[in-house]
mmCIF file of C-alpha atoms in Angstrom:
data_model
loop_
_atom_site.group_PDB
_atom_site.id
_atom_site.type_symbol
_atom_site.label_atom_id
_atom_site.label_comp_id
_atom_site.label_asym_id
_atom_site.label_seq_id
_atom_site.Cartn_x
_atom_site.Cartn_y
_atom_site.Cartn_z
ATOM 1 C CA MET A 5 -25.454 23.477 41.204
ATOM 2 C CA ARG A 6 -25.496 20.222 40.960
ATOM 3 C CA LYS A 7 -27.681 20.282 37.483
ATOM 4 C CA LYS A 8 -25.644 23.174 36.431
ATOM 5 C CA GLU A 9 -22.172 20.784 37.464
ATOM 6 C CA ILE A 10 -23.225 17.798 35.645
ATOM 7 C CA ALA A 11 -24.861 19.576 32.046
ATOM 8 C CA ALA A 12 -21.560 20.729 31.836
ATOM 9 C CA VAL A 13 -20.149 16.779 31.988
ATOM 10 C CA ILE A 14 -22.664 16.417 29.841
ATOM 11 C CA PHE A 15 -21.213 18.956 27.405
ATOM 12 C CA THR A 16 -17.887 18.147 27.587
ATOM 13 C CA ILE A 17 -18.679 14.678 27.094
ATOM 14 C CA PHE A 18 -20.437 15.122 23.774
ATOM 15 C CA PHE A 19 -17.390 17.739 23.246
ATOM 16 C CA VAL A 20 -15.461 15.781 23.167
ATOM 17 C CA PHE A 21 -17.067 12.613 21.934
ATOM 18 C CA THR A 22 -17.295 14.834 19.180
ATOM 19 C CA LEU A 23 -14.319 15.839 18.063
ATOM 20 C CA VAL A 24 -13.398 12.165 18.534
ATOM 21 C CA ALA A 25 -15.494 10.984 15.981
ATOM 22 C CA ASN A 26 -14.943 13.797 13.146
ATOM 23 C CA HIS A 27 -11.007 12.908 13.292
ATOM 24 C CA ILE A 28 -11.834 9.150 12.816
ATOM 25 C CA GLY A 29 -14.267 10.628 9.829
ATOM 26 C CA ALA A 30 -11.468 12.720 8.230
ATOM 27 C CA GLU A 31 -9.244 9.802 9.084
ATOM 28 C CA GLY A 32 -11.571 7.519 7.789
ATOM 29 C CA ASN A 33 -11.532 9.650 4.286
ATOM 30 C CA LYS A 34 -7.882 9.863 3.593
ATOM 31 C CA SER A 35 -7.216 6.776 1.620
ATOM 32 C CA LYS A 36 -3.811 5.206 2.360
ATOM 33 C CA ILE A 37 -1.333 6.119 0.677
ATOM 34 C CA SER A 38 -2.489 9.771 1.819
ATOM 35 C CA LEU A 39 -1.816 8.334 5.800
ATOM 36 C CA MET A 40 0.967 6.219 5.297
ATOM 37 C CA ALA A 41 2.266 9.786 3.039
ATOM 38 C CA ASP A 42 1.184 12.256 6.391
ATOM 39 C CA SER A 43 3.101 9.684 8.951
ATOM 40 C CA MET A 44 6.927 9.537 7.286
ATOM 41 C CA ASP A 45 6.565 13.219 6.684
ATOM 42 C CA LYS A 46 5.786 13.158 10.648
ATOM 43 C CA GLN A 47 8.565 11.047 11.555
ATOM 44 C CA ASP A 48 10.974 13.294 9.475
ATOM 45 C CA ILE A 49 11.216 10.751 6.623
ATOM 46 C CA LEU A 50 11.334 12.308 2.593
ATOM 47 C CA ILE A 51 9.465 10.019 0.464
ATOM 48 C CA ASP A 52 12.234 9.043 -2.622
ATOM 49 C CA THR A 53 9.767 5.989 -4.549
ATOM 50 C CA TRP A 54 6.435 4.973 -3.874
ATOM 51 C CA SER A 55 2.983 2.483 -5.367
ATOM 52 C CA LEU A 56 0.455 0.814 -5.847
ATOM 53 C CA TYR A 57 -1.471 -2.241 -6.683
ATOM 54 C CA ALA A 58 -3.869 -3.969 -7.647
ATOM 55 C CA LYS A 59 -4.785 -7.652 -8.355
ATOM 56 C CA LYS A 60 -7.681 -9.568 -9.181
ATOM 57 C CA SER A 61 -8.413 -13.583 -10.094
ATOM 58 C CA VAL A 62 -9.810 -14.570 -12.832
ATOM 59 C CA GLU A 63 -10.625 -17.686 -14.868
ATOM 60 C CA LYS A 64 -7.872 -19.253 -17.552
ATOM 61 C CA LYS A 65 -7.704 -17.992 -20.134
ATOM 62 C CA SER A 66 -6.131 -18.593 -23.390
ATOM 63 C CA ILE A 67 -3.371 -17.105 -24.999
ATOM 64 C CA LYS A 68 -5.735 -15.466 -27.348
ATOM 65 C CA GLU A 69 -7.874 -14.124 -24.388
ATOM 66 C CA VAL A 70 -4.885 -12.322 -23.288
ATOM 67 C CA LYS A 71 -3.618 -10.504 -26.032
ATOM 68 C CA GLN A 72 -7.653 -9.712 -26.723
ATOM 69 C CA ILE A 73 -7.826 -7.771 -23.782
ATOM 70 C CA ALA A 74 -3.707 -6.225 -23.412
ATOM 71 C CA ASP A 75 -5.576 -5.080 -27.039
ATOM 72 C CA GLN A 76 -8.211 -3.584 -25.260
ATOM 73 C CA HIS A 77 -5.347 -0.947 -23.211
ATOM 74 C CA ARG A 78 -3.406 0.531 -26.907
ATOM 75 C CA GLN A 79 -1.703 3.168 -24.644
ATOM 76 C CA TYR A 80 0.096 0.312 -23.484
ATOM 77 C CA LYS A 81 3.215 -1.172 -24.695
ATOM 78 C CA TRP A 82 3.513 -5.043 -24.294
ATOM 79 C CA VAL A 83 5.480 -7.533 -24.572
ATOM 80 C CA TYR A 84 4.988 -10.617 -24.392
ATOM 81 C CA LYS A 85 5.767 -14.045 -22.929
ATOM 82 C CA GLN A 86 5.905 -17.861 -22.319
ATOM 83 C CA ASP A 87 7.109 -21.378 -20.864
ATOM 84 C CA SER A 88 5.846 -24.611 -21.130
ATOM 85 C CA GLU A 89 3.546 -23.504 -17.895
ATOM 86 C CA VAL A 90 2.687 -19.782 -17.850
ATOM 87 C CA PHE A 91 1.889 -17.462 -21.093
ATOM 88 C CA LYS A 92 2.341 -13.773 -19.768
ATOM 89 C CA ALA A 93 1.631 -10.163 -21.143
ATOM 90 C CA ILE A 94 3.318 -7.220 -19.782
ATOM 91 C CA GLY A 95 2.339 -4.153 -20.042
ATOM 92 C CA VAL A 96 3.911 -0.370 -19.614
ATOM 93 C CA PHE A 97 2.644 2.777 -20.270
ATOM 94 C CA GLU A 98 5.010 6.076 -18.624
ATOM 95 C CA ASN A 99 2.336 8.592 -18.322
ATOM 96 C CA LYS A 100 4.473 12.013 -18.935
ATOM 97 C CA LYS A 101 1.167 14.246 -17.793
ATOM 98 C CA LYS A 102 1.189 12.913 -14.066
ATOM 99 C CA ASN A 103 4.870 11.260 -14.153
ATOM 100 C CA ILE A 104 4.269 8.115 -13.427
ATOM 101 C CA THR A 105 4.522 4.710 -14.910
ATOM 102 C CA GLU A 106 1.309 2.679 -15.465
ATOM 103 C CA LYS A 107 1.571 -1.728 -15.981
ATOM 104 C CA ILE A 108 -0.474 -4.166 -16.382
ATOM 105 C CA GLN A 109 0.213 -7.891 -16.311
ATOM 106 C CA ILE A 110 -1.578 -10.992 -17.464
ATOM 107 C CA LEU A 111 -0.545 -13.633 -16.337
ATOM 108 C CA THR A 112 -2.375 -17.363 -17.281
ATOM 109 C CA THR A 113 -0.934 -21.939 -17.032
ATOM 110 C CA LEU A 114 -0.864 -23.307 -19.684
ATOM 111 C CA THR A 115 -1.593 -26.447 -17.895
ATOM 112 C CA ASN A 116 -4.132 -28.334 -15.747
ATOM 113 C CA ASN A 117 -2.094 -29.765 -13.322
ATOM 114 C CA HIS A 118 -2.562 -26.288 -11.253
ATOM 115 C CA SER A 119 -5.035 -23.713 -13.359
ATOM 116 C CA THR A 120 -4.657 -20.153 -12.507
ATOM 117 C CA ALA A 121 -4.859 -16.408 -14.234
ATOM 118 C CA TYR A 122 -4.988 -13.259 -12.699
ATOM 119 C CA ILE A 123 -4.002 -9.470 -13.968
ATOM 120 C CA LEU A 124 -2.197 -7.153 -11.945
ATOM 121 C CA TYR A 125 -1.786 -3.833 -11.975
ATOM 122 C CA GLU A 126 0.907 -1.207 -10.807
ATOM 123 C CA VAL A 127 1.097 2.445 -10.792
ATOM 124 C CA LYS A 128 4.982 3.966 -9.751
ATOM 125 C CA GLY A 129 6.152 6.728 -8.891
ATOM 126 C CA ASN A 130 8.745 9.002 -7.777
ATOM 127 C CA ALA A 131 9.444 11.324 -4.584
ATOM 128 C CA ALA A 132 6.134 12.664 -2.331
ATOM 129 C CA GLN A 133 2.477 14.516 -4.329
ATOM 130 C CA GLN A 134 0.950 17.261 -3.427
ATOM 131 C CA ASP A 135 -2.079 15.560 -2.598
ATOM 132 C CA TRP A 136 -2.421 11.893 -1.744
ATOM 133 C CA ASP A 137 -6.107 10.885 -1.927
ATOM 134 C CA LYS A 138 -5.871 12.882 -6.035
ATOM 135 C CA VAL A 139 -3.036 10.488 -6.808
ATOM 136 C CA SER A 140 -4.781 7.773 -5.121
ATOM 137 C CA GLU A 141 -8.582 8.630 -7.047
ATOM 138 C CA TYR A 142 -6.611 8.204 -10.041
ATOM 139 C CA PHE A 143 -6.096 4.612 -9.313
ATOM 140 C CA HIS A 144 -9.159 3.503 -8.354
ATOM 141 C CA GLU A 145 -11.250 5.137 -11.347
ATOM 142 C CA GLN A 146 -7.975 2.766 -13.056
ATOM 143 C CA SER A 147 -7.842 -0.170 -11.874
ATOM 144 C CA PHE A 148 -11.941 0.231 -12.274
ATOM 145 C CA ASP A 149 -12.257 0.246 -15.594
ATOM 146 C CA ILE A 150 -9.062 -2.539 -15.871
ATOM 147 C CA PHE A 151 -11.124 -5.602 -13.878
ATOM 148 C CA GLN A 152 -14.879 -3.991 -14.383
ATOM 149 C CA GLU A 153 -14.902 -3.872 -10.202
ATOM 150 C CA ASN A 154 -13.633 -2.084 -7.093
ATOM 151 C CA VAL A 155 -10.399 -4.570 -5.819
ATOM 152 C CA THR A 156 -8.855 -3.950 -2.668
ATOM 153 C CA THR A 157 -5.823 -1.754 -3.301
ATOM 154 C CA PHE A 158 -1.999 -1.963 -1.887
ATOM 155 C CA ALA A 159 0.507 0.712 -1.397
ATOM 156 C CA CYS A 160 4.098 0.838 -0.669
ATOM 157 C CA LEU A 161 5.852 4.365 0.066
ATOM 158 C CA GLN A 162 9.946 4.313 1.060
ATOM 159 C CA GLY A 163 11.893 7.324 2.297
ATOM 160 C CA LEU A 164 14.660 7.942 3.478
ATOM 161 C CA ILE A 165 16.446 9.350 7.172
ATOM 162 C CA ASP A 166 19.658 11.177 6.996
ATOM 163 C CA ASP A 167 22.206 10.720 9.690
ATOM 164 C CA ASN A 168 20.600 12.718 11.809
ATOM 165 C CA MET A 169 17.650 10.481 13.253
ATOM 166 C CA LYS A 170 18.112 11.408 17.123
ATOM 167 C CA VAL A 171 17.421 8.164 18.236
ATOM 168 C CA SER A 172 18.021 4.309 17.842
ATOM 169 C CA LEU A 173 16.618 2.019 14.751
ATOM 170 C CA TYR A 174 14.316 0.339 17.398
ATOM 171 C CA GLU A 175 12.490 3.044 18.563
ATOM 172 C CA LYS A 176 12.319 4.357 15.389
ATOM 173 C CA SER A 177 10.624 1.865 14.617
ATOM 174 C CA GLN A 178 8.115 1.559 17.068
ATOM 175 C CA GLU A 179 7.553 5.227 16.610
ATOM 176 C CA LEU A 180 5.697 4.519 13.083
ATOM 177 C CA VAL A 181 4.367 1.437 14.788
ATOM 178 C CA ASN A 182 2.330 3.846 17.011
ATOM 179 C CA GLU A 183 2.093 5.876 14.230
ATOM 180 C CA PHE A 184 -1.007 3.202 13.021
ATOM 181 C CA ASN A 185 -1.852 2.191 16.122
ATOM 182 C CA ALA A 186 -0.460 -0.949 15.176
ATOM 183 C CA ASP A 187 -0.118 -4.366 17.370
ATOM 184 C CA PRO A 188 3.437 -6.272 16.054
ATOM 185 C CA VAL A 189 2.090 -9.715 14.651
ATOM 186 C CA GLU A 190 5.319 -10.308 13.631
ATOM 187 C CA GLN A 191 8.789 -9.357 13.725
ATOM 188 C CA LEU A 192 13.000 -9.301 12.383
ATOM 189 C CA GLN A 193 15.378 -7.829 14.461
ATOM 190 C CA GLU A 194 18.939 -7.554 13.152
ATOM 191 C CA LYS A 195 21.654 -5.220 13.851
ATOM 192 C CA ASP A 196 20.774 -2.540 10.801
ATOM 193 C CA PHE A 197 17.667 -4.062 9.594
ATOM 194 C CA ILE A 198 14.120 -4.372 11.305
ATOM 195 C CA SER A 199 10.898 -4.914 9.888
ATOM 196 C CA ILE A 200 7.501 -5.654 11.550
ATOM 197 C CA SER A 201 4.494 -6.774 10.057
ATOM 198 C CA GLY A 202 1.035 -5.555 12.219
ATOM 199 C CA LYS A 203 -2.941 -5.194 12.714
ATOM 200 C CA THR A 204 -4.125 -1.315 11.861
ATOM 201 C CA PRO A 205 -7.483 -0.610 13.218
ATOM 202 C CA ILE A 206 -6.811 2.070 10.547
ATOM 203 C CA TRP A 207 -7.918 -0.049 7.331
ATOM 204 C CA GLU A 208 -9.358 -3.337 7.488
ATOM 205 C CA ASP A 209 -8.247 -5.619 4.571
ATOM 206 C CA PHE A 210 -6.451 -8.782 6.071
ATOM 207 C CA ILE A 211 -3.749 -10.698 4.656
ATOM 208 C CA PRO A 212 -3.447 -13.669 6.693
ATOM 209 C CA THR A 213 -0.572 -15.422 8.049
ATOM 210 C CA ASP A 214 -0.106 -18.571 9.469
ATOM 211 C CA ASN A 215 -1.343 -17.892 13.087
ATOM 212 C CA ASP A 216 -2.366 -14.951 12.961
ATOM 213 C CA LYS A 217 -3.607 -12.082 10.259
ATOM 214 C CA ILE A 218 -1.244 -8.566 8.819
ATOM 215 C CA ASN A 219 -2.510 -5.582 7.404
ATOM 216 C CA ILE A 220 0.889 -3.222 7.388
ATOM 217 C CA GLN A 221 4.162 -3.353 6.378
ATOM 218 C CA ILE A 222 6.367 -2.053 8.672
ATOM 219 C CA ALA A 223 10.825 -2.315 7.631
ATOM 220 C CA LEU A 224 14.088 0.429 8.100
ATOM 221 C CA ARG A 225 17.445 -0.480 7.603
ATOM 222 C CA THR A 226 20.454 1.586 8.406
ATOM 223 C CA ASP A 227 23.817 1.847 5.817
ATOM 224 C CA GLU A 228 26.417 0.192 6.704
ATOM 225 C CA MET A 229 28.285 4.065 6.933
ATOM 226 C CA GLY A 230 25.406 5.076 9.144
ATOM 227 C CA ASP A 231 24.506 7.927 6.495
ATOM 228 C CA TYR A 232 20.969 7.694 6.263
ATOM 229 C CA THR A 233 18.406 4.712 6.852
ATOM 230 C CA THR A 234 16.031 3.456 4.253
ATOM 231 C CA VAL A 235 12.055 3.240 5.596
ATOM 232 C CA VAL A 236 9.510 0.912 3.660
ATOM 233 C CA ILE A 237 5.797 1.247 5.267
ATOM 234 C CA GLY A 238 3.168 -1.035 3.162
ATOM 235 C CA THR A 239 0.505 -2.252 3.217
ATOM 236 C CA PRO A 240 1.162 -6.773 2.003
ATOM 237 C CA ILE A 241 0.632 -8.299 -0.917
ATOM 238 C CA ILE A 242 -0.251 -11.404 -1.281
ATOM 239 C CA THR A 243 2.747 -12.418 -4.933
ATOM 240 C CA SER A 244 2.551 -15.081 -6.880
ATOM 241 C CA GLU A 245 4.372 -17.982 -7.126
ATOM 242 C CA TYR A 246 5.446 -17.069 -11.106
#
């Protein structure tokens, strides 16, 4: 009888472990934007806009070299901006087939005092998508074509909660933090606004802060009339001083 009990316990542990492993595996196969969208859907947040970004620092480019890169992407409409220190090329492609807007920005400095150059690729869309993983797959294909290597993807979604929200702004922020098993690192709280920067174990990309590192940001803002609450969830991207 004792052997049967031990066997039953071992089987139960193995079964639970298998369920957990399968759950983690399924989450691991999902893109960041898909996981964010799932969490917003669980929290009854209606997605209205979303964006994906990728950025790569490159060797300093001449104006001629920047224009040569732009010429490789002829489906984009390009404009050029220049001041005494910076030359910037901005290309926009209204992809009507996929109902998204794609943008490439190429920046290079013109002085040697602070030499830098980077390429930024961005995709924006409206409303929730039927298959977020396909959206992410398309983005990765295009970004690989632009950068010629795999680069980190940054994602951001914005959505709305109507005035039927049954919990406080703070409680809703904590529910969202828990959706990602995140640990808050920095937090700002006002009457109608909460912003949280934290760490989630769901993905491994981080950016440094003064005292720690973060890989998710959550913000909620209630409008003055209290009719709706805007929610933004994103993976932080290091912004350029330009």
